[in-house]
Coordinates of C-alpha atoms and ligand atoms in Angstrom, one line a residue:
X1 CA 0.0 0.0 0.0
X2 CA 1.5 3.3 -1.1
X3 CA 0.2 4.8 2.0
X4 CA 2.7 7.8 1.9
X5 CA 3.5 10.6 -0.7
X6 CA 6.7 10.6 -2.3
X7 CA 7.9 14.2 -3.9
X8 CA 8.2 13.8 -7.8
X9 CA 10.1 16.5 -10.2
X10 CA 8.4 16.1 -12.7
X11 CA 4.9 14.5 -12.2
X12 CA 2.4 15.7 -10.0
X13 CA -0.2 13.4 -8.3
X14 CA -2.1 12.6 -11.7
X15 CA 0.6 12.2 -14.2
X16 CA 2.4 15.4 -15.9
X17 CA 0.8 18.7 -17.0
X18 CA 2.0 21.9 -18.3
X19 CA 1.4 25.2 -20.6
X20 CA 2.4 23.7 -24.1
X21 CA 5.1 25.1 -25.6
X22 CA 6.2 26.6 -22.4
X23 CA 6.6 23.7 -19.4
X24 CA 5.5 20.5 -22.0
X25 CA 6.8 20.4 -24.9
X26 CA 6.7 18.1 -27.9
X27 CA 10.7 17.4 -26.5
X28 CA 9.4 16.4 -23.0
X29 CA 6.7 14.3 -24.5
X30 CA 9.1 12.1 -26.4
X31 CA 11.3 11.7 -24.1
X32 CA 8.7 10.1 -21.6
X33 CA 7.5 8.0 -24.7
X34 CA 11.1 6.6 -25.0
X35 CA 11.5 5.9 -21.1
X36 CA 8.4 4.7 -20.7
X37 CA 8.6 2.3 -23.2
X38 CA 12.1 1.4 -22.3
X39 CA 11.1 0.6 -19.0
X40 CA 7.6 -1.3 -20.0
X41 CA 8.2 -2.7 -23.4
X42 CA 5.5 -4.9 -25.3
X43 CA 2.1 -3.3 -26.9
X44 CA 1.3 0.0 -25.7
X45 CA -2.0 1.9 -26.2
X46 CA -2.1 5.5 -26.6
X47 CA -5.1 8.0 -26.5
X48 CA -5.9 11.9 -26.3
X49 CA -8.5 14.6 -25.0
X50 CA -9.7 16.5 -27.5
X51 CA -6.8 19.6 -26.4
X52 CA -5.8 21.5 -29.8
X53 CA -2.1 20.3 -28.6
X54 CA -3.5 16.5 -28.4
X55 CA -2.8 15.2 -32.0
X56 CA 1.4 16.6 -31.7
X57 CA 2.1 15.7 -28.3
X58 CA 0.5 12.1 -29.2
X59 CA 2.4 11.7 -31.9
X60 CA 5.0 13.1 -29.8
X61 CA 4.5 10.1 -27.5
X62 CA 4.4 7.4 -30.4
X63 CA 7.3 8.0 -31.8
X64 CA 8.8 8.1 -28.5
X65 CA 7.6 4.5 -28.2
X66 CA 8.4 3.2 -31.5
X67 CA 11.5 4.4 -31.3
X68 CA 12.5 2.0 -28.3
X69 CA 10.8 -1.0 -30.0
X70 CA 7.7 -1.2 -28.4
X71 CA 4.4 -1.7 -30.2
X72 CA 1.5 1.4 -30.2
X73 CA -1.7 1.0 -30.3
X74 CA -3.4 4.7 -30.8
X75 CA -7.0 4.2 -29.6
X76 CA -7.5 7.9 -30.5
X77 CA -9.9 10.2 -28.8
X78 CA -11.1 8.9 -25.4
X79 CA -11.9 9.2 -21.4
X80 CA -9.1 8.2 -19.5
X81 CA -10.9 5.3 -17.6
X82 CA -11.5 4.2 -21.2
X83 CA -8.3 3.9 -21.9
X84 CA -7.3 2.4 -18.4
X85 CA -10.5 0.3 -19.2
X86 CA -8.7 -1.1 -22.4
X87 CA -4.9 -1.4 -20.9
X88 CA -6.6 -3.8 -18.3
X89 CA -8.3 -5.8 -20.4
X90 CA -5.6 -5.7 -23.8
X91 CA -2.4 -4.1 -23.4
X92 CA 0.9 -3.7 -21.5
X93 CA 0.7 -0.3 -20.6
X94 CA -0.6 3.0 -21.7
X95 CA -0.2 6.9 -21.9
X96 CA -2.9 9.3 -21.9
X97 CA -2.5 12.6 -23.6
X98 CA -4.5 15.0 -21.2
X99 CA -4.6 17.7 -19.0
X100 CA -7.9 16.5 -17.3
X101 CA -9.4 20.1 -15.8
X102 CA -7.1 22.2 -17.0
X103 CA -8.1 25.2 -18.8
X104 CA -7.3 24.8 -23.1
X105 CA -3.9 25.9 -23.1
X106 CA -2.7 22.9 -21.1
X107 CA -1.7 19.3 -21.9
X108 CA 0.3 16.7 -20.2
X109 CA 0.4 12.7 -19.8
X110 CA -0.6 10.1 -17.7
X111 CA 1.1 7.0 -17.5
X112 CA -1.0 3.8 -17.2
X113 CA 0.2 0.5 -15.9
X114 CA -0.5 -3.1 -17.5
X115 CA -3.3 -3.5 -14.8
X116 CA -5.1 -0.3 -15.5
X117 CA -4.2 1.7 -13.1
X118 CA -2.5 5.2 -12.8
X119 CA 1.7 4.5 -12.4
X120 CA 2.8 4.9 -8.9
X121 CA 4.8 7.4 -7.2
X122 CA 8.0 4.7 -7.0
X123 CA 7.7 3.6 -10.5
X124 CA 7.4 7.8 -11.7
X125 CA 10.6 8.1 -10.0
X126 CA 12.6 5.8 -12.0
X127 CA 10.8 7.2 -15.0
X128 CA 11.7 10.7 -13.8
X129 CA 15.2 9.5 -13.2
X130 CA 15.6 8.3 -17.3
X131 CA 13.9 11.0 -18.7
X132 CA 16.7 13.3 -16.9
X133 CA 19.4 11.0 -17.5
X134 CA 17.9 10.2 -21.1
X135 CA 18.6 6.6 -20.5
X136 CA 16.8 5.1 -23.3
X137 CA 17.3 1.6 -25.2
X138 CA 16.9 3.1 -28.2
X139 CA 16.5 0.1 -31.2
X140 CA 18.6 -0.1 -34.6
X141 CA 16.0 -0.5 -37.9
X142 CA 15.4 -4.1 -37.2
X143 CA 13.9 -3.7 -33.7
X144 CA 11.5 -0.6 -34.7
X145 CA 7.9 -0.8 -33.5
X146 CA 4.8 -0.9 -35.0
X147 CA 1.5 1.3 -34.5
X148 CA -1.6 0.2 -34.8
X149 CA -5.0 2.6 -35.1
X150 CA -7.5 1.1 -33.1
X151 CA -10.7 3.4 -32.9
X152 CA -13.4 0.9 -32.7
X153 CA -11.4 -0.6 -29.1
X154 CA -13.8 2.9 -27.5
X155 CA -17.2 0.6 -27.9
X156 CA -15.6 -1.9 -25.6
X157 CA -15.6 0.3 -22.5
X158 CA -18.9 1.4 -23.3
X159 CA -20.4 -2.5 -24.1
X160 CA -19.0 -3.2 -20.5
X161 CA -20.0 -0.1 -18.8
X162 CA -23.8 -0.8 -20.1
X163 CA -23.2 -5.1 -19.4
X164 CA -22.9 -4.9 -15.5
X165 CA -26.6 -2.8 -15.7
X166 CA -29.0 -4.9 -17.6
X167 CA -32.0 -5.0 -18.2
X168 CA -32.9 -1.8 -19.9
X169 CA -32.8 -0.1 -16.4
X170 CA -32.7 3.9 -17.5
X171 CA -36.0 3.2 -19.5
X172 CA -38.2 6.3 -18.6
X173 CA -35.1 8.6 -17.0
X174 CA -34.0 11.6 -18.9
X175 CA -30.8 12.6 -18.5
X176 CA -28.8 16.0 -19.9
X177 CA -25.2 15.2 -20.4
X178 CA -22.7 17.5 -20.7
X179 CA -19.3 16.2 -21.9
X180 CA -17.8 19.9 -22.0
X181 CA -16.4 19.3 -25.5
X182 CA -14.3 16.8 -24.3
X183 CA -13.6 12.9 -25.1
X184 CA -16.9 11.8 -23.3
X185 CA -19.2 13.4 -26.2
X186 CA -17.9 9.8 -27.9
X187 CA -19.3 7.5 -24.6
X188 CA -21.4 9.4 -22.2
X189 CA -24.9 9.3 -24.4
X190 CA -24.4 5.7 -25.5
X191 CA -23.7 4.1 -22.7
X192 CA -26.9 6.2 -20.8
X193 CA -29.1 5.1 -24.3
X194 CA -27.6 1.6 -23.8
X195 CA -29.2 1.4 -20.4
X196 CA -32.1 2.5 -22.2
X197 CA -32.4 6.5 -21.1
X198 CA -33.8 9.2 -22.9
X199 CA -30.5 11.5 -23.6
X200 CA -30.3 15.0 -24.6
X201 CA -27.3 16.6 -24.7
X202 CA -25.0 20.4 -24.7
X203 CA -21.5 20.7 -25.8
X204 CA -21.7 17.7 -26.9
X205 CA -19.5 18.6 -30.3
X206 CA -15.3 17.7 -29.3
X207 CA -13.7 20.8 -29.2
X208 CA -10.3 21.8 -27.9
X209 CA -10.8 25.4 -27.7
X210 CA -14.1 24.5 -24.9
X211 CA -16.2 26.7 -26.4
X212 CA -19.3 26.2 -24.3
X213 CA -17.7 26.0 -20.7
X214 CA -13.9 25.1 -19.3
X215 CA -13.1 21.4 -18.8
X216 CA -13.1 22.1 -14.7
X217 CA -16.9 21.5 -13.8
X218 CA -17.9 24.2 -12.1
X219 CA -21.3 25.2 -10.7
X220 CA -20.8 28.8 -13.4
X221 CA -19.7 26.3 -16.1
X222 CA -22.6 24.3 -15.7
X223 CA -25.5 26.8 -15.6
X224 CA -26.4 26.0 -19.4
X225 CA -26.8 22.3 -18.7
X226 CA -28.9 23.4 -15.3
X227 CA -31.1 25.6 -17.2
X228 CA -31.6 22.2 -19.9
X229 CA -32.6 20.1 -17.1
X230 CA -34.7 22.2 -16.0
X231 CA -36.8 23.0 -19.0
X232 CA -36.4 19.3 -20.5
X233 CA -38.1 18.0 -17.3
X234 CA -35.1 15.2 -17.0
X235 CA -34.3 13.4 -13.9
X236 CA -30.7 15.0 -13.7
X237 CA -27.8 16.1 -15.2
X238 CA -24.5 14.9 -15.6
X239 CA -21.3 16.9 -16.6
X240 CA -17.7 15.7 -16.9
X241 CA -14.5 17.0 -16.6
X242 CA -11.6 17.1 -19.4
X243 CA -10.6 13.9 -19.9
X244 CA -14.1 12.6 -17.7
X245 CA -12.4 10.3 -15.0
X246 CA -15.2 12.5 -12.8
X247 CA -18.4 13.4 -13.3
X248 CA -20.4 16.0 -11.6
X249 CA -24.7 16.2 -11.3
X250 CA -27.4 18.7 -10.9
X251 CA -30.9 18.0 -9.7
X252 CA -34.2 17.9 -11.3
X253 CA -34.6 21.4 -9.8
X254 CA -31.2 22.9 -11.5
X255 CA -29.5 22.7 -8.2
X256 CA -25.4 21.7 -8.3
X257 CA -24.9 18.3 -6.4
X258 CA -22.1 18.8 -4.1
X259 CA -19.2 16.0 -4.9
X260 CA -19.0 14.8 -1.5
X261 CA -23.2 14.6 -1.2
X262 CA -22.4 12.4 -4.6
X263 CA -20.1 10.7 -3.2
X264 CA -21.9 10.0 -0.1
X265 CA -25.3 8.9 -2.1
X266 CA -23.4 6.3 -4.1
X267 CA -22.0 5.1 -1.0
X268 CA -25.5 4.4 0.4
X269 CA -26.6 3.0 -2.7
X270 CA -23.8 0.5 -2.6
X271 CA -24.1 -0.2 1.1
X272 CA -27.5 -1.3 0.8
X273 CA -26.6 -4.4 -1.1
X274 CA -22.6 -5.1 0.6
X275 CA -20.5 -5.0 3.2
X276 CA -17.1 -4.0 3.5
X277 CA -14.5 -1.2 3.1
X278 CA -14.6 1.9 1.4
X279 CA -11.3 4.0 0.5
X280 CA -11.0 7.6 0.2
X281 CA -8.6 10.6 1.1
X282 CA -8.0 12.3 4.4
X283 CA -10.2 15.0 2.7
X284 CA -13.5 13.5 1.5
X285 CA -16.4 14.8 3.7
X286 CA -17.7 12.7 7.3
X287 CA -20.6 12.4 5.4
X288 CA -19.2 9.5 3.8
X289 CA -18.4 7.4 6.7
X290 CA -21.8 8.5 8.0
X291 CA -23.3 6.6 5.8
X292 CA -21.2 3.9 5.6
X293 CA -21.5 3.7 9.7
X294 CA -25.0 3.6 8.9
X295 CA -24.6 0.1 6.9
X296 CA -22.0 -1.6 9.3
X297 CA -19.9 -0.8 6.2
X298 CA -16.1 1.2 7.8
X299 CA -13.8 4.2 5.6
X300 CA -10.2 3.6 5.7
X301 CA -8.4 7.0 4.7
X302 CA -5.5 7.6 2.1
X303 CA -3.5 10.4 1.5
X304 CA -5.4 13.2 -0.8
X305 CA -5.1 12.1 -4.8
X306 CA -6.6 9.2 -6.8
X307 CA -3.9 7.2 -7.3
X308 CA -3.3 6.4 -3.6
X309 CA -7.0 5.1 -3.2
X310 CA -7.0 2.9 -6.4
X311 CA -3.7 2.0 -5.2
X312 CA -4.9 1.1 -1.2
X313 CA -8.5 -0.2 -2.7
X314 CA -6.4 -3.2 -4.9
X315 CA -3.7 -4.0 -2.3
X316 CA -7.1 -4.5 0.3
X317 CA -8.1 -7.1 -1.6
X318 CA -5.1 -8.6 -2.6
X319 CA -5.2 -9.2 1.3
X320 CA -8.6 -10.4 1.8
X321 CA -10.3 -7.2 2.3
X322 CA -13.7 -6.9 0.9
X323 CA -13.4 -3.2 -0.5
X324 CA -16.5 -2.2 -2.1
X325 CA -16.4 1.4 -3.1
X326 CA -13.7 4.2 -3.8
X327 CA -13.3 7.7 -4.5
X328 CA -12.7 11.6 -3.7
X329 CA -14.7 13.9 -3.0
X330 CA -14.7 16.1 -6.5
X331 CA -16.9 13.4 -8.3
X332 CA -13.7 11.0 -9.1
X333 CA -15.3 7.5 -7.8
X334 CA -14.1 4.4 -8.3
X335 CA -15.8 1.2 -8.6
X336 CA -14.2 -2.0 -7.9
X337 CA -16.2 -4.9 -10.0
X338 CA -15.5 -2.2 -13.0
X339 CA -12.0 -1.1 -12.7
X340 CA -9.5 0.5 -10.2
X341 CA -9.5 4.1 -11.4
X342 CA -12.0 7.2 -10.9
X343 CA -14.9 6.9 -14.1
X344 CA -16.8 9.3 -14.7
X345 CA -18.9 7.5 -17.6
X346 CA -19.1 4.5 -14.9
X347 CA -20.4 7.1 -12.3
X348 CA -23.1 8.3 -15.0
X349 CA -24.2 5.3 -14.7
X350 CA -24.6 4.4 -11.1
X351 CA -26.5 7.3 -11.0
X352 CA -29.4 6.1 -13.4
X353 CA -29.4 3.0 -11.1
X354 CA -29.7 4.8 -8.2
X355 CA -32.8 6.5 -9.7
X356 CA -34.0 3.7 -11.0
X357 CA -33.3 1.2 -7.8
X358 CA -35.1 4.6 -5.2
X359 CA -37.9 5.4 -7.5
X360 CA -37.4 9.2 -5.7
X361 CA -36.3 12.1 -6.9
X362 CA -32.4 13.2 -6.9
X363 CA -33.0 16.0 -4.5
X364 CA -35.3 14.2 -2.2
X365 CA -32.6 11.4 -2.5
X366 CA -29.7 13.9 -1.0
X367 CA -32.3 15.6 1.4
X368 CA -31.9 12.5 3.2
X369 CA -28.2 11.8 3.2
X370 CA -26.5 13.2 6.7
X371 CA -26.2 16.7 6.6
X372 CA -22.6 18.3 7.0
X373 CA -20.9 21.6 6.0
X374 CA -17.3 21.8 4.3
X375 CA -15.6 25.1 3.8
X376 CA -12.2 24.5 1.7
X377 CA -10.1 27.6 1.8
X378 CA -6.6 28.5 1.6
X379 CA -4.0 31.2 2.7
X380 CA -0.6 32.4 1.4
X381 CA 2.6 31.2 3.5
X382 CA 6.4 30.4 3.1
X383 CA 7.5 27.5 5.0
X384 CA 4.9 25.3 5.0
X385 CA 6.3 22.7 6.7
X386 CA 7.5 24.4 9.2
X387 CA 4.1 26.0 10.0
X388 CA 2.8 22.8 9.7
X389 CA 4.8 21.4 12.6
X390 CA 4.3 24.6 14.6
X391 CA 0.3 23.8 14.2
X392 CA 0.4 20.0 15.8
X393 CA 2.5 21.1 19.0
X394 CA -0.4 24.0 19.2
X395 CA -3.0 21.3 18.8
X396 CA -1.2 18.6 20.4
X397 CA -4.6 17.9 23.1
X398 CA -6.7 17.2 20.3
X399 CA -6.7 13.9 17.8
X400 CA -4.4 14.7 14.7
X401 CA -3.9 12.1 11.4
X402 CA -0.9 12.9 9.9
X403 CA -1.6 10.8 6.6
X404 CA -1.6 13.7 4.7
X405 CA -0.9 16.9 6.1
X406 CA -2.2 17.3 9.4
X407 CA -6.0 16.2 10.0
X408 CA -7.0 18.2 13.5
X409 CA -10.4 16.8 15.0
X410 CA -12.6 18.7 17.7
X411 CA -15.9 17.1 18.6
X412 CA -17.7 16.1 15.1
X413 CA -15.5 18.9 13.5
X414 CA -12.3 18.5 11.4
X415 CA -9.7 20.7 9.7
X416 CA -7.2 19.2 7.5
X417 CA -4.0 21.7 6.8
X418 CA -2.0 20.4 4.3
X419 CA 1.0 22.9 2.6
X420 CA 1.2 22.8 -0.8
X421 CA 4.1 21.1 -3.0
X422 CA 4.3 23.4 -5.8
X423 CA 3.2 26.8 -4.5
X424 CA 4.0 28.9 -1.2
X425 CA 0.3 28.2 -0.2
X426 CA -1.1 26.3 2.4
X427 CA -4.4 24.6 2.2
X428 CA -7.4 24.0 4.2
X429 CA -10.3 22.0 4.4
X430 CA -12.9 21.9 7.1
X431 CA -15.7 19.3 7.6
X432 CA -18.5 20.5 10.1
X433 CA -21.7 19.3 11.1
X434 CA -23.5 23.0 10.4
X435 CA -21.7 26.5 9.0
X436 CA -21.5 27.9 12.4
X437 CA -19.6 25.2 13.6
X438 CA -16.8 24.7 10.5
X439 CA -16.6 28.8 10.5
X440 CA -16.0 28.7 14.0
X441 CA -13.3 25.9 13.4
X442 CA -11.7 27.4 10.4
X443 CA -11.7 31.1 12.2
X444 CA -9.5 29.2 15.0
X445 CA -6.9 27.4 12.4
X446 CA -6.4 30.6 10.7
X447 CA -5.7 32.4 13.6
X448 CA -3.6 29.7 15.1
X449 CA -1.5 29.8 11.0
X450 CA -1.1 33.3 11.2
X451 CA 0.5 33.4 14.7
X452 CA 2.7 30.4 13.5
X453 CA 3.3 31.4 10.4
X454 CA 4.6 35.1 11.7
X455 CA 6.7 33.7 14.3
X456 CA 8.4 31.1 11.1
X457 CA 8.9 34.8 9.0
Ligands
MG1 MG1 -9.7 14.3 -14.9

């Protein structure tokens, strides 16, 4: 279990991302290309967002590959989980040409392993490490790889995504979806038709330059596809992000669904029918084990980014543990029996069955889930380790989890404090039962920063 973070150079917690042409260039691209496929050589599959940048950094990418000897397989334009969907199932490894939320003039890569799943921080290392040292096995003519263009391999992950719900489940559910442009206007709508819905659809055409919303989201972004539900009468709406490993909903009545509330109503839904464990960071609402509480079900925590719970979730049950459910709280959930990795055309999905399964409306659904207050916030400091430190010995009487940052509880409260690895920020998330209480909280931690932090300048 990779239960602590290590610091990379050059990736971040999902893979690498940059301004292109500035921090990722066609240069960098290669270069991981040709370390990644001297480090995991056989038949690597390759795919893309829908970014402007997409179709030279990919073939950035392949020739990077090739040129080591390995064999590409370019599945085109995808979702991520799609293309971890098909690594699982096909392939030796894969590369994903994205920049996930990132406004258009981003790109970057993520590096999938044989099983699926996102490469781990030990494994980016040593990649790191030849990309620097541009330690590559590079072949002679006879050894040169060959690509393959695979478009069709996209119906797959849909055909299996629509398989585990059968029955013709989403007949009389509308649903808006709202793919932002991006890779999901390809699997979104059919796999929601498959399960027999009634789909309507906005920025629904790919598009790098996002010209209906950003790829992030957000509540603003989403006010078209809010005002669709509304008039269209559907049951909800569904919205993805860049490269849709998340999705994100909005009610029958327009209203945003927070991500944790998501996250906590899938919980339920999936508590109802097992028992077990489900994996999420130190920073996804209380709600969430609220629920789970509720069931007999427990949470065990992670530190904050996907790739540690998909990690934790499959070394659980390569120990016995009966892990049923996975995810973060920004509406990147990951179901087991599918695949280890946030999907957000999966999550589309399991919300039709929940609708289908309750036969209640979506708000009266999260009307019903525990109620709880988060308030994420953050504040400029140098030294945030230091400040950090300076913050447990002031807390020291209460509970703190250090498995990412520090996690300080008081009574039903929490504040988690964690400093951030790129920029001189540190940030903070609070978990209350009611907005009095997390101001309260958050009023105290700010105060208690500010007089650590001054006495660290
Ligand atoms: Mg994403």
């Amino acid at each position: 279990m990779e239960a602590k973070k290590i610091q990379k150079r050059l990736f971040g917690t999902n893979g690498v991302r940059g301004i292109v042409g500035k921090d990722l260039t066609p240069e960098l691209v290669l270069s991981i290309g040709e370390s990644l496929g001297t480090m995991r050589n056989g038949r690597i599959a390759v795919g893309r967002d829908t970014r402007t940048s997409g179709e030279t950094l990919i073939n950035a990418i392949k020739a990077g590959l090739l040129a080591v000897g390995c064999d590409v397989i370019d599945c085109g334009i995808l979702p991520t989980p799609a293309l971890q969907y098909l690594v699982k199932e096909h392939f030796d490894g894969g590369a994903m040409i994205t920049a996930s939320h990132n406004p258009p003039e981003y790109n970057g890569v993520k590096i999938i392993e044989s099983d699926g799943t996102e490469m781990g921080d030990e494994e980016t290392i040593k990649l790191e490490q030849r990309i620097f040292d541009r330690s590559y096995s590079t072949t002679s003519w006879e050894g040169a790889g060959k690509e393959t263009i695979a478009l069709h391999l996209i119906e797959d992950y849909i055909t299996a995504i629509v398989n585990l719900f059968p029955g013709k489940i989403g007949n009389g559910i509308t649903v808006v979806v709202d793919p932002g442009s991006g890779p999901a206007c390809a699997t979104t709508s059919k796999i929601l038709t498959g399960m027999g819905c009634r789909v309507l659809t906005i920025n629904a055409i790919m598009d790098g330059t996002f010209p209906g919303r950003l790829p992030e989201p957000s509540p603003e972004g989403l006010m078209g596809l809010a005002a669709l539900v509304i008039s269209s009468g559907a049951s909800f709406g569904g919205a993805h992000d860049g490269d849709a490993d998340r999705a994100v909903f909005i009610d029958e009545k327009g209203q945003f669904v927070e991500e944790n509330q998501e996250f906590a109503l899938v919980a339920d839904h999936i508590c109802r029918d097992k028992k077990g464990v489900i994996v999420t960071p130190v920073s996804t609402s209380q709600m969430v084990e609220i629920v789970a509480k509720n069931y007999n079900c427990t949470v065990i925590y992670t530190p904050v980014g996907s790739i540690y719970v998909a990690r934790t979730m499959r070394s659980l049950i390569e120990k016995g543990s009966p892990v049923i459910f996975g995810g973060e709280g920004n509406g990147g959930l990951i179901f087991p029996d599918h695949q280890f990795c946030r999907d957000g055309g999966m999550t589309a999905a399991m919300m039709v069955a929940i609708l289908a399964s309750r036969k209640q409306k979506l708000s009266l659904l999260l009307e019903q889930l525990p109620q709880r207050h988060m308030i994420k916030d953050k504040i400029p400091a140098i030294g945030g380790a230091a400040i950090l430190e300076a913050l447990k010995s002031a807390y020291s009487h209460e509970i703190i989890d250090e498995t990412d940052g520090l996690k300080i509880f008081q009574g039903n409260s929490w504040a988690l404090v964690r400093a951030s690895g790129t920029e001189p920020l540190i940030r903070i998330f609070l978990d209350a039962e009611n907005i009095e209480m997390g101001k309260e909280l958050r009023d105290d931690i700010m105060n208690s920063i500010q007089k650590v932090a001054g006495r660290n300048t």
